Coordinates of N, CA and C in Angstrom, one line a residue:
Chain B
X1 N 0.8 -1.2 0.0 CA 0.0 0.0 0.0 C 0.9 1.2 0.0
X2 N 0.7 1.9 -1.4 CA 1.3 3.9 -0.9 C 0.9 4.1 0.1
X3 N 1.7 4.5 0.8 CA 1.9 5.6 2.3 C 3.1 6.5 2.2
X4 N 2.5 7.4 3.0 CA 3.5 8.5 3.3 C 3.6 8.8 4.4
X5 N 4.4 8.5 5.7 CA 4.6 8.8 6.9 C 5.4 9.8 7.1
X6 N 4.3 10.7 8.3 CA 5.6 12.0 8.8 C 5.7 12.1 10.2
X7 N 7.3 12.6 10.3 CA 7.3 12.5 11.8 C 7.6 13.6 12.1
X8 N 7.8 14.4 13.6 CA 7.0 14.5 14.6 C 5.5 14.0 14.1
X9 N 4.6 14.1 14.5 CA 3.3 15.1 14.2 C 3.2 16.6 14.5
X10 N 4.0 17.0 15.4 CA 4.3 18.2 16.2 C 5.3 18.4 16.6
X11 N 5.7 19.6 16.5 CA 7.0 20.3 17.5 C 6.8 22.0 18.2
X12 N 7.4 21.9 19.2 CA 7.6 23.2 19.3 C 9.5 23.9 19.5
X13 N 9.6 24.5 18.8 CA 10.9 25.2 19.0 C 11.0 26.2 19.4
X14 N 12.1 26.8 20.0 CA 12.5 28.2 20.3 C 13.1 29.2 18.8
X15 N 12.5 30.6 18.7 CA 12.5 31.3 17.4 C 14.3 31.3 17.6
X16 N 14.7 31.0 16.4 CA 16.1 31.3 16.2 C 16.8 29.5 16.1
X17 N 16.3 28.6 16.6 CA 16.7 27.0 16.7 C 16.3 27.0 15.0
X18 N 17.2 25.6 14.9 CA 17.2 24.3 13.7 C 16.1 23.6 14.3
X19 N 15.7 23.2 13.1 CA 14.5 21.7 13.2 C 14.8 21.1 12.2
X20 N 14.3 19.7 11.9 CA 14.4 19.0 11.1 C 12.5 18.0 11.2
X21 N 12.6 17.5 10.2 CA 11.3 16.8 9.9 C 11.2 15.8 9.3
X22 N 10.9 14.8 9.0 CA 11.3 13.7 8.6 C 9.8 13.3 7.9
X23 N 10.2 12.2 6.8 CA 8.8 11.8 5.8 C 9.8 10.5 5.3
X24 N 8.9 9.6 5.9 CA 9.2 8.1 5.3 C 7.8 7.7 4.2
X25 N 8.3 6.9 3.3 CA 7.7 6.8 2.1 C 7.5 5.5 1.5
X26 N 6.2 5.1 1.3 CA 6.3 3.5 0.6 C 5.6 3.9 -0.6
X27 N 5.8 4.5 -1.6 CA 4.9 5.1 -3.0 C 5.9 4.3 -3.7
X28 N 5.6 3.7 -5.0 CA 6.2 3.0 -5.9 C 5.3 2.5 -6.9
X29 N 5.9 3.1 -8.2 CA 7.2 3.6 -8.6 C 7.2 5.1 -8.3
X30 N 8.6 5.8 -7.8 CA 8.8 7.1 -7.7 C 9.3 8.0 -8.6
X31 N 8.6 9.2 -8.2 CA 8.2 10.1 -9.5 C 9.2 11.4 -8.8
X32 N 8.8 11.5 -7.9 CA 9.4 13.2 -7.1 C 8.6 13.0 -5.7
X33 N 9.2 13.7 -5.0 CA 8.5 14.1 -3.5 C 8.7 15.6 -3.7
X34 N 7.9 16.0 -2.6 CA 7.5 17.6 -2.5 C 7.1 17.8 -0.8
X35 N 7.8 19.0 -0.5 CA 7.7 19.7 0.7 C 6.5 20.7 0.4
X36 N 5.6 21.1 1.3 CA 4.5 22.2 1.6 C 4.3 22.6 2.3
X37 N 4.3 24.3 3.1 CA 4.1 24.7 4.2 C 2.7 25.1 3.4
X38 N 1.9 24.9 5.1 CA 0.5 25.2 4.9 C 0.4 26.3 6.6
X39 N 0.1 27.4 6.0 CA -0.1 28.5 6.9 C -1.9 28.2 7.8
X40 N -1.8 27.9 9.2 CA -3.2 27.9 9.5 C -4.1 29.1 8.5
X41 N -5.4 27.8 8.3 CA -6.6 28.6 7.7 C -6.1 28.6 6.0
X42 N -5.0 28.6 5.4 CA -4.6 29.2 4.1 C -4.2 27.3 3.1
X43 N -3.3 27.8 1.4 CA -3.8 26.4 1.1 C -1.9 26.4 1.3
X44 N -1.7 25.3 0.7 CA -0.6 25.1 0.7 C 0.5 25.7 -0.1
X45 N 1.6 26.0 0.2 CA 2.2 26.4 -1.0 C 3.8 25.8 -1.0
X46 N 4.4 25.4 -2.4 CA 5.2 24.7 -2.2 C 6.6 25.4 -2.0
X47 N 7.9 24.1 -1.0 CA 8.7 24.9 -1.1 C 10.1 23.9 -1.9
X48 N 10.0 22.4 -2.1 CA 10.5 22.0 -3.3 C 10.2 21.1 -3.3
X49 N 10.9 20.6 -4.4 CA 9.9 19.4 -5.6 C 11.7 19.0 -5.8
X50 N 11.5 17.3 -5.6 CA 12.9 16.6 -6.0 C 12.8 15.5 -6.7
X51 N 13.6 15.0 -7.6 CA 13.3 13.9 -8.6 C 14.0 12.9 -8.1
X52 N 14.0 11.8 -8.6 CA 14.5 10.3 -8.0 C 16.0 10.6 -8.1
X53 N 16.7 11.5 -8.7 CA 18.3 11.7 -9.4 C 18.8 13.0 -8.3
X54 N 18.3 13.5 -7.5 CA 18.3 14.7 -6.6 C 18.1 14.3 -5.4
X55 N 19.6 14.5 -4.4 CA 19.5 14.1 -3.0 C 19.0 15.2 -2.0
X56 N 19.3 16.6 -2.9 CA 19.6 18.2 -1.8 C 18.8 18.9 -2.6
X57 N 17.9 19.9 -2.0 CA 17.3 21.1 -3.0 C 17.3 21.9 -1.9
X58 N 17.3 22.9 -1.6 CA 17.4 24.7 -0.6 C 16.3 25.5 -1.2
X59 N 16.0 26.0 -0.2 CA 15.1 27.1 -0.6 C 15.1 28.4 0.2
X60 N 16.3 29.0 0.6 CA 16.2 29.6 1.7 C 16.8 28.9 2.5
X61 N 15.9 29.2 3.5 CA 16.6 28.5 5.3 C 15.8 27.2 4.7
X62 N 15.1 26.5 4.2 CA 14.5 25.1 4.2 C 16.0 24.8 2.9
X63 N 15.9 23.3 3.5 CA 16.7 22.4 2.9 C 16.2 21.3 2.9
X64 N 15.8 20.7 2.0 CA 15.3 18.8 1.9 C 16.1 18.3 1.5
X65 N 16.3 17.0 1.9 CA 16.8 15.5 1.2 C 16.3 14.5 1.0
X66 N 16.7 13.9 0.2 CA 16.3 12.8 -0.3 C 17.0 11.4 -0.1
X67 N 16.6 10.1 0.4 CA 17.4 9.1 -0.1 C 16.2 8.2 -0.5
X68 N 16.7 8.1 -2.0 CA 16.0 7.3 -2.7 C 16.1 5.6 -2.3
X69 N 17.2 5.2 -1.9 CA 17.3 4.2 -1.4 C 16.3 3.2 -0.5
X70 N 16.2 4.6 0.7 CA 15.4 3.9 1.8 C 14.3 4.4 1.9
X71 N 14.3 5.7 1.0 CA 12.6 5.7 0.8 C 12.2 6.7 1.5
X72 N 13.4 7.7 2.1 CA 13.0 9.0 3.3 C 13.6 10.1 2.9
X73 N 13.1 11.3 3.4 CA 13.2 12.8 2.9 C 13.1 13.3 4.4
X74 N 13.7 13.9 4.4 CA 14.0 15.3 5.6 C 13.8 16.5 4.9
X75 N 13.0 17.3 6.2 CA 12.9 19.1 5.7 C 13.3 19.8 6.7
X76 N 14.8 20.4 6.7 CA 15.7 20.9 7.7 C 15.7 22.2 7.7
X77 N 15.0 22.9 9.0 CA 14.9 24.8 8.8 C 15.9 25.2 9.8
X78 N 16.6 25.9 9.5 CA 17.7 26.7 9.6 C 17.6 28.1 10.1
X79 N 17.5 28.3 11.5 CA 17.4 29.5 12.1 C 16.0 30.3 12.3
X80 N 15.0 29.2 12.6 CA 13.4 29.1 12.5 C 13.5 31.0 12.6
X81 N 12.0 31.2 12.6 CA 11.6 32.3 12.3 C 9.9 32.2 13.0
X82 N 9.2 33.4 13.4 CA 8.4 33.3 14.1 C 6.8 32.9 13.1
X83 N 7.4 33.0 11.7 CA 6.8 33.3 10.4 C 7.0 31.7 9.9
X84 N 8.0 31.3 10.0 CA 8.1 29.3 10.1 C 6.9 28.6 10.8
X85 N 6.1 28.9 12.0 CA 5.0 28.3 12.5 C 3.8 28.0 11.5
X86 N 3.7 26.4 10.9 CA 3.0 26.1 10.3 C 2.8 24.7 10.0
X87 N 2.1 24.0 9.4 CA 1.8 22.8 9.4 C 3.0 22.4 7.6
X88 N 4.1 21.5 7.6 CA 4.9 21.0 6.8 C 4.7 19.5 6.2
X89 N 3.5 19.7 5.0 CA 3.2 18.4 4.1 C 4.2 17.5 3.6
X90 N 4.5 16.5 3.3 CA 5.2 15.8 2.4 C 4.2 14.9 1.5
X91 N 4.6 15.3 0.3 CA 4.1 14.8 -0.6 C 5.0 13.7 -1.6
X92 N 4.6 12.5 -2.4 CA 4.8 11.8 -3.4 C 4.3 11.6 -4.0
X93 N 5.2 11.7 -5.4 CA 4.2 11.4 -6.4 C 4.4 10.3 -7.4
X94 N 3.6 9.2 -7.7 CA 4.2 8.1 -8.7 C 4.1 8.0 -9.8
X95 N 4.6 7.4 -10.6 CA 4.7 7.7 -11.9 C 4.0 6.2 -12.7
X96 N 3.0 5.3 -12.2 CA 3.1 4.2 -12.5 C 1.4 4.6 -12.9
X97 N 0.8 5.6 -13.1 CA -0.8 5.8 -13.7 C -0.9 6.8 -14.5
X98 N -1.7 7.3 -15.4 CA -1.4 8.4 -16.0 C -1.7 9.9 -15.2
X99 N -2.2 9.3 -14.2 CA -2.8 11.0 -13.3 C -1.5 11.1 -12.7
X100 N -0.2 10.4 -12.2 CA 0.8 11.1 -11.9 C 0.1 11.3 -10.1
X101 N -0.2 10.0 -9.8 CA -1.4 10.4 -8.6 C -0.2 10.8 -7.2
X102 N -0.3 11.8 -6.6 CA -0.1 12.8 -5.5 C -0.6 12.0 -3.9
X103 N 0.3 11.5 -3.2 CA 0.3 10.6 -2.0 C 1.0 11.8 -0.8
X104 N -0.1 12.0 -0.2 CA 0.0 13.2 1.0 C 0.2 12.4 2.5
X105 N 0.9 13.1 3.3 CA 1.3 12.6 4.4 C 0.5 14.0 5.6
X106 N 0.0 13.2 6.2 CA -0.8 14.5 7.3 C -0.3 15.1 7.9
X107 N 0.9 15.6 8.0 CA 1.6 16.6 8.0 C 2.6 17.0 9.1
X108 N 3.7 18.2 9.6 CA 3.9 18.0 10.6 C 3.7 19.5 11.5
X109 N 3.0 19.2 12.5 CA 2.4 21.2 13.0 C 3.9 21.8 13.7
X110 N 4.4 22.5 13.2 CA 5.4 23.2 13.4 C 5.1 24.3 13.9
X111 N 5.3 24.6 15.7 CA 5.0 26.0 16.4 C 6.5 26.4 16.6
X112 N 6.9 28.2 16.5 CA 7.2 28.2 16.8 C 7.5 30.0 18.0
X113 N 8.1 29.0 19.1 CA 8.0 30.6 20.4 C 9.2 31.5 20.4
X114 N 8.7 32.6 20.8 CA 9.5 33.7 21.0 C 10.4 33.2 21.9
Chain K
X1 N 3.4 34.8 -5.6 CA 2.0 34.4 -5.3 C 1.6 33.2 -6.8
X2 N 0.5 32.4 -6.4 CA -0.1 31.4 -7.2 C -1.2 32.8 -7.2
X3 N -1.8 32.7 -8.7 CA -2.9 33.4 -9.6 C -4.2 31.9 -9.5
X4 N -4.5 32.1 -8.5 CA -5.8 30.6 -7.9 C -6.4 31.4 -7.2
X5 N -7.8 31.6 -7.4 CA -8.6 31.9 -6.2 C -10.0 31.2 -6.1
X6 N -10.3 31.2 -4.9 CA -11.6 30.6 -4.4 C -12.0 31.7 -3.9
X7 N -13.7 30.9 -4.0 CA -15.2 32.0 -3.4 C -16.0 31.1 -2.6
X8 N -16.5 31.1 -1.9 CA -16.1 32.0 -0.6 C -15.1 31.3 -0.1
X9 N -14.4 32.5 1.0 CA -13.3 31.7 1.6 C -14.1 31.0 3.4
X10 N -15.2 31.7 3.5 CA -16.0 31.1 4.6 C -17.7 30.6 4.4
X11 N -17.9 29.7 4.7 CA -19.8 29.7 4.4 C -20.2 28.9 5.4
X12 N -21.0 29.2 6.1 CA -22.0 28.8 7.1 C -23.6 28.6 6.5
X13 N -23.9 27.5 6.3 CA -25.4 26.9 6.0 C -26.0 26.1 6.3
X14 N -27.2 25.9 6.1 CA -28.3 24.8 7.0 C -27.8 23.8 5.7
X15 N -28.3 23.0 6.6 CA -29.1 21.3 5.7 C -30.0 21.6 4.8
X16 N -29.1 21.1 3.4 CA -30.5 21.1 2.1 C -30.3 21.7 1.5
X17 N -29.2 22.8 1.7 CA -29.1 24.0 0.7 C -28.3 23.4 0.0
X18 N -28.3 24.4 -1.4 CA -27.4 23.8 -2.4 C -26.1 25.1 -2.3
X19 N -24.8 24.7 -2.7 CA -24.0 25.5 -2.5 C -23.0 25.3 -3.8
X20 N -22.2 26.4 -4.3 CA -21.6 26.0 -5.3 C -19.9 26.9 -4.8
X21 N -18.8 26.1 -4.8 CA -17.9 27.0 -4.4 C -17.1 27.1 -6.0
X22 N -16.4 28.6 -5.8 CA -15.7 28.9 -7.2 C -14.0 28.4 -6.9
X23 N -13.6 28.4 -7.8 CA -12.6 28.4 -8.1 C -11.6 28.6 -9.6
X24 N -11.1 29.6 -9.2 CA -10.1 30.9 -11.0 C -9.0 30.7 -11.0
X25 N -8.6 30.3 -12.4 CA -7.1 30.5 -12.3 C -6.6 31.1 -13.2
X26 N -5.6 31.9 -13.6 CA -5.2 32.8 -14.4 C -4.1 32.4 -15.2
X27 N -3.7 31.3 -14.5 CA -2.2 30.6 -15.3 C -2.2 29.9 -16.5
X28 N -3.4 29.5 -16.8 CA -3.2 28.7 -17.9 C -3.2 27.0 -18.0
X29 N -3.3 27.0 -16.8 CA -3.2 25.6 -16.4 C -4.1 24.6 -17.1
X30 N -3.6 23.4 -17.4 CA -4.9 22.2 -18.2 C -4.9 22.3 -16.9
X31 N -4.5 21.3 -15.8 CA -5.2 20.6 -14.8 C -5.3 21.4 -13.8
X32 N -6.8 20.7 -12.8 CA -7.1 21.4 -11.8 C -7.8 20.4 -11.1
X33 N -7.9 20.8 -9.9 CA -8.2 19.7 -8.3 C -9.3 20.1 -7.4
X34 N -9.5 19.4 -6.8 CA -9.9 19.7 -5.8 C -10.0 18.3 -4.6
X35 N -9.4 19.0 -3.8 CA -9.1 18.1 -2.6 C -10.5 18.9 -1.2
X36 N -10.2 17.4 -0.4 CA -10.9 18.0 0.7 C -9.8 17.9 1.9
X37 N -10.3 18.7 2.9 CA -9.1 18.4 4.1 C -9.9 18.7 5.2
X38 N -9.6 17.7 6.0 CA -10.2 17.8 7.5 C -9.1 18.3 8.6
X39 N -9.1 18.6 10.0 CA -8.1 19.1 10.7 C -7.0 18.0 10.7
X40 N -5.9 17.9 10.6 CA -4.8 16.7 11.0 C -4.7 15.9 10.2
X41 N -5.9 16.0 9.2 CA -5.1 15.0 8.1 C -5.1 15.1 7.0
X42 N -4.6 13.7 6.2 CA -4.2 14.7 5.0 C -4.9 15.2 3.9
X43 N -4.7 15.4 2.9 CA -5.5 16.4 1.7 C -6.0 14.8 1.2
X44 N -7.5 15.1 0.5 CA -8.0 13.9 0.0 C -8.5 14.4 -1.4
X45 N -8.2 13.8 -2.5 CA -8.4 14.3 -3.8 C -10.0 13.4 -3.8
X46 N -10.9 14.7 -4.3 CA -12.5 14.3 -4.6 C -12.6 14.8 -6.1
X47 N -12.2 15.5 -6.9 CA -12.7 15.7 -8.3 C -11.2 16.3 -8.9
X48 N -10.7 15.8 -10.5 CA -9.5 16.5 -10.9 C -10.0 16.7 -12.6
X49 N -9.5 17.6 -13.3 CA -9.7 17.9 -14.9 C -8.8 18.2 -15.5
X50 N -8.5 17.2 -16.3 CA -6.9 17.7 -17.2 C -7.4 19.0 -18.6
X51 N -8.6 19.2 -18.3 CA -9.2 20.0 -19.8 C -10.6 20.4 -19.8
X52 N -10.4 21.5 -20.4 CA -12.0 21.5 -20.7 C -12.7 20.8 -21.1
X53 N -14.3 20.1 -20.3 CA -14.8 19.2 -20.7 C -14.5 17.7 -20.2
X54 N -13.4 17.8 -19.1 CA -12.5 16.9 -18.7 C -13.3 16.8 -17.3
X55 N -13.5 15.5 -16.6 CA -13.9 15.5 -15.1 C -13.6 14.3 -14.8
X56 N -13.4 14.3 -13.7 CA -12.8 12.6 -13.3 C -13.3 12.6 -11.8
X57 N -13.9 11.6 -10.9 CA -13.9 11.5 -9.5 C -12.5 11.2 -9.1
X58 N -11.9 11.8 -7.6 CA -10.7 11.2 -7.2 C -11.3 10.1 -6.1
X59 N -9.9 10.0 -5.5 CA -9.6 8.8 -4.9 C -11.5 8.3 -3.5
X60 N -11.3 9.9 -3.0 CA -12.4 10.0 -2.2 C -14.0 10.1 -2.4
X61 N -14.9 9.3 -2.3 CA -16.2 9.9 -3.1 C -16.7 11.0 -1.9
X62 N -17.3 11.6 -3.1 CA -17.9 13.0 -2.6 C -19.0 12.5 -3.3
X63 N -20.0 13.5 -2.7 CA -22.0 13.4 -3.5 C -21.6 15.1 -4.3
X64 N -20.4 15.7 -4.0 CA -20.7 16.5 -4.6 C -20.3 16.5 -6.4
X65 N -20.7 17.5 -7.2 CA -19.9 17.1 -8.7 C -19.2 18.8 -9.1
X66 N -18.6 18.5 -10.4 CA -18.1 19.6 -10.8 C -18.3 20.1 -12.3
X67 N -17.7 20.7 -12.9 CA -18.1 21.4 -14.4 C -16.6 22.2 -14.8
X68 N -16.0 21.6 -15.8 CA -15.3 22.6 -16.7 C -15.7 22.9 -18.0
X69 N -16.1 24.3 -18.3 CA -16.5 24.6 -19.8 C -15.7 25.7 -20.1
X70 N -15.0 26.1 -19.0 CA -13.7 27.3 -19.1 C -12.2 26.5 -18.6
X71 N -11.0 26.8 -19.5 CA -10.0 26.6 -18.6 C -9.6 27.2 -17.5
X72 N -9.8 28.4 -17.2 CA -9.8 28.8 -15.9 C -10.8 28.5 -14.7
X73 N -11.8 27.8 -14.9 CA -12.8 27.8 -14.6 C -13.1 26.6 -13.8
X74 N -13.5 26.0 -12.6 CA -13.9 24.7 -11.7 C -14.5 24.4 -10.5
X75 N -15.4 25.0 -10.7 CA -16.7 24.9 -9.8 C -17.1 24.1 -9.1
X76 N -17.0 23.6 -7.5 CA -17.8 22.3 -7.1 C -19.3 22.4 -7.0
X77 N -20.0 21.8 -6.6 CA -21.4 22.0 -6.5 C -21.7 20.8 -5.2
X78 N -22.7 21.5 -4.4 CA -23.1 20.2 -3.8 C -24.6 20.9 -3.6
X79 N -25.8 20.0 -4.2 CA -26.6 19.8 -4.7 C -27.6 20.0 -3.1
X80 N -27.2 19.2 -2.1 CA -28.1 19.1 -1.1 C -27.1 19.2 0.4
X81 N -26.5 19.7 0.7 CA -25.8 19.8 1.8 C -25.9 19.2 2.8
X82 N -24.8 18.6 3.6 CA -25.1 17.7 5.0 C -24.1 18.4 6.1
X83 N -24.5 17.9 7.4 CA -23.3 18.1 8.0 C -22.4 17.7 7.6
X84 N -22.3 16.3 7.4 CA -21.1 15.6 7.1 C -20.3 15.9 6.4
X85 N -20.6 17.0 5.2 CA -19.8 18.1 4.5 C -18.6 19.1 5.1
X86 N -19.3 19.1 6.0 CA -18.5 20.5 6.9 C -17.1 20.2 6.6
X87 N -16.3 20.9 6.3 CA -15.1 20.5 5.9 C -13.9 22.0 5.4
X88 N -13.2 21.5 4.7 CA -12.0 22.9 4.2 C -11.7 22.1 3.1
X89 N -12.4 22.7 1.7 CA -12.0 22.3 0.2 C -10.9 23.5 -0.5
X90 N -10.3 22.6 -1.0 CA -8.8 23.1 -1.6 C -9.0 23.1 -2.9
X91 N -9.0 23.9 -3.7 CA -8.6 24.0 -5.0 C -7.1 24.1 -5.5
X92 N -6.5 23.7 -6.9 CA -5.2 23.3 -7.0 C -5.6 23.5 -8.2
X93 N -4.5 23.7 -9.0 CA -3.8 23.9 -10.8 C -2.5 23.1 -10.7
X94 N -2.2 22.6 -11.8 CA -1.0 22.8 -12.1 C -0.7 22.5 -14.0
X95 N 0.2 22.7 -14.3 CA 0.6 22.3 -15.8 C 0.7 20.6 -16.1
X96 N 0.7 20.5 -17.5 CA 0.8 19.3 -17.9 C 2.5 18.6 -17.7
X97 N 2.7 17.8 -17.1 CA 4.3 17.7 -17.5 C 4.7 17.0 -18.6
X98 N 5.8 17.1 -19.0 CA 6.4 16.8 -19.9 C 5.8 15.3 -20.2
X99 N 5.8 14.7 -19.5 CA 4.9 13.3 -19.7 C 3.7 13.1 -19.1
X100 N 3.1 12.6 -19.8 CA 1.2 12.5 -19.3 C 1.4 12.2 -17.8
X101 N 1.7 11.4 -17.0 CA 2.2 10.6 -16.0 C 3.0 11.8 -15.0
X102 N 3.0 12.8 -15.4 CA 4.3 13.5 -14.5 C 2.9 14.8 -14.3
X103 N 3.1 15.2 -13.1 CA 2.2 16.4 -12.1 C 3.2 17.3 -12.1
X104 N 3.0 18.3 -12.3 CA 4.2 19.5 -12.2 C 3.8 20.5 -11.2
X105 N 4.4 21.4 -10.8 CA 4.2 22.0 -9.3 C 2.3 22.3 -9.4
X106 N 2.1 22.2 -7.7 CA 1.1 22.2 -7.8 C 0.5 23.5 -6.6
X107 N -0.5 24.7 -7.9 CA -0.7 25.7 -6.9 C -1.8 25.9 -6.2
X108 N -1.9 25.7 -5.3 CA -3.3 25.9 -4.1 C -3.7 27.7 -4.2
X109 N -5.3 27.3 -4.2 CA -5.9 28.4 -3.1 C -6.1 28.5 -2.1
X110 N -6.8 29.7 -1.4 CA -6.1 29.8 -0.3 C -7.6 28.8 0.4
X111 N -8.7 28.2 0.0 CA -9.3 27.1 0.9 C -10.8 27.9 1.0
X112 N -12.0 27.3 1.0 CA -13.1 27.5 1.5 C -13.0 26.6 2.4
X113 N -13.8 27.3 3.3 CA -14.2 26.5 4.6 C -15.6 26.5 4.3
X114 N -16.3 25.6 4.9 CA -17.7 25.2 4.8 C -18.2 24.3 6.1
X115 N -19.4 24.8 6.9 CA -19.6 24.6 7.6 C -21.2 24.4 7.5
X116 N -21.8 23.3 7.9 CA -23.2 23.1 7.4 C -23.6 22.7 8.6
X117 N -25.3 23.4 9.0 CA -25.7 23.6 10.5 C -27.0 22.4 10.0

């Protein structure tokens, strides 16, 4: 069965700390994974998209990886921000139907305190 | 910013009404979505259209349906309203990828919420 596991479910950090996030993955065959911060109340918006050939992608303070091997992705924030507090999707996507079908992980609620 | 928007971004209604939420997009996009989401978990795809004229049910059944006769254009409808609706529906675009089989970034609006009394 596609699944997409994320872990914490939750964190809270102090503004100015590193976090990291983790997304374990049983989708097959793989197409790309994708990170999404989703702002309470608002829709999601992305912050990268990695292909089976791509271990590292940056976006800013966010940095994901990939190991294709074992099937897991980290989303590592760098010097949180009070503006970082948000719920962080991991997405996959397979390549084995023609919809290219989109396998969502429930996400992880990211607070973070002054 | 994503060029996606939804109408309303809030609705509160009885049982029975019919309700239609909008969704515009300016990009140009063939495909477009619509997912539902409940608190905590994850996005559930209920209706997707690679084209005008294009409708498909997703993974989740919904009683509700939809209509493309515009490409910017993807309207849900639900006909008779329940509680059990009450929910936060997401609209989404994205481009064709390079292969039929391949989703290319994908841009949300910002969510109706829907709440049915």
């Amino acid at each position: 069965k596609n699944q997409v596991e994320q872990s914490p479910q939750s964190l809270i950090i102090l503004e100015g700390k590193n976090c990291t996030l983790q997304c374990n993955y049983t989708v097959s065959p793989f197409s790309n994974l994708r990170w999404y911060k989703q702002d309470t109340g608002r829709g999601p918006v992305s912050l990268t998209i990695m292909t089976f050939s791509e271990n590292t992608k940056s976006n800013g303070r966010y940095t994901a990886t990939l190991d294709a091997d074992t099937k897991q992705s980290s989303l590592h924030i760098t010097a949180s921000q009070l503006s970082d507090s948000a719920s962080y999707i991991c997405v996959v996507s397979d390549r084995g139907s023609t919809l290219g079908r989109l396998y969502f992980g429930r996400g992880t609620q990211l607070t973070v305190w002054p | 910013e994503a060029d996606i928007y939804q109408t309303p971004r809030y609705l509160v209604i009885g049982t029975g009404k019919k309700i239609t939420l909008e969704c515009s997009q300016t990009m140009g996009h063939d495909k477009m979505y619509w997912y539902q989401q409940d608190p905590g978990m994850e996005l559930h795809l209920i209706h997707y259209s690679y084209g005008v004229n294009s409708t498909e049910k997703g993974d989740l059944s919904s009683e509700s349906t939809v209509s493309r006769i515009r490409t910017e254009h993807f309207p849900l409808t639900l006909e008779s309203a329940r509680p059990s609706h009450t929910s936060q529906y997401l609209c989404a675009s994205s481009e064709m990828g390079a292969l039929s089989h391949n989703t290319g970034e994908l841009f949300f609006g910002e969510g109706s919420r829907l709440t049915v009394l």
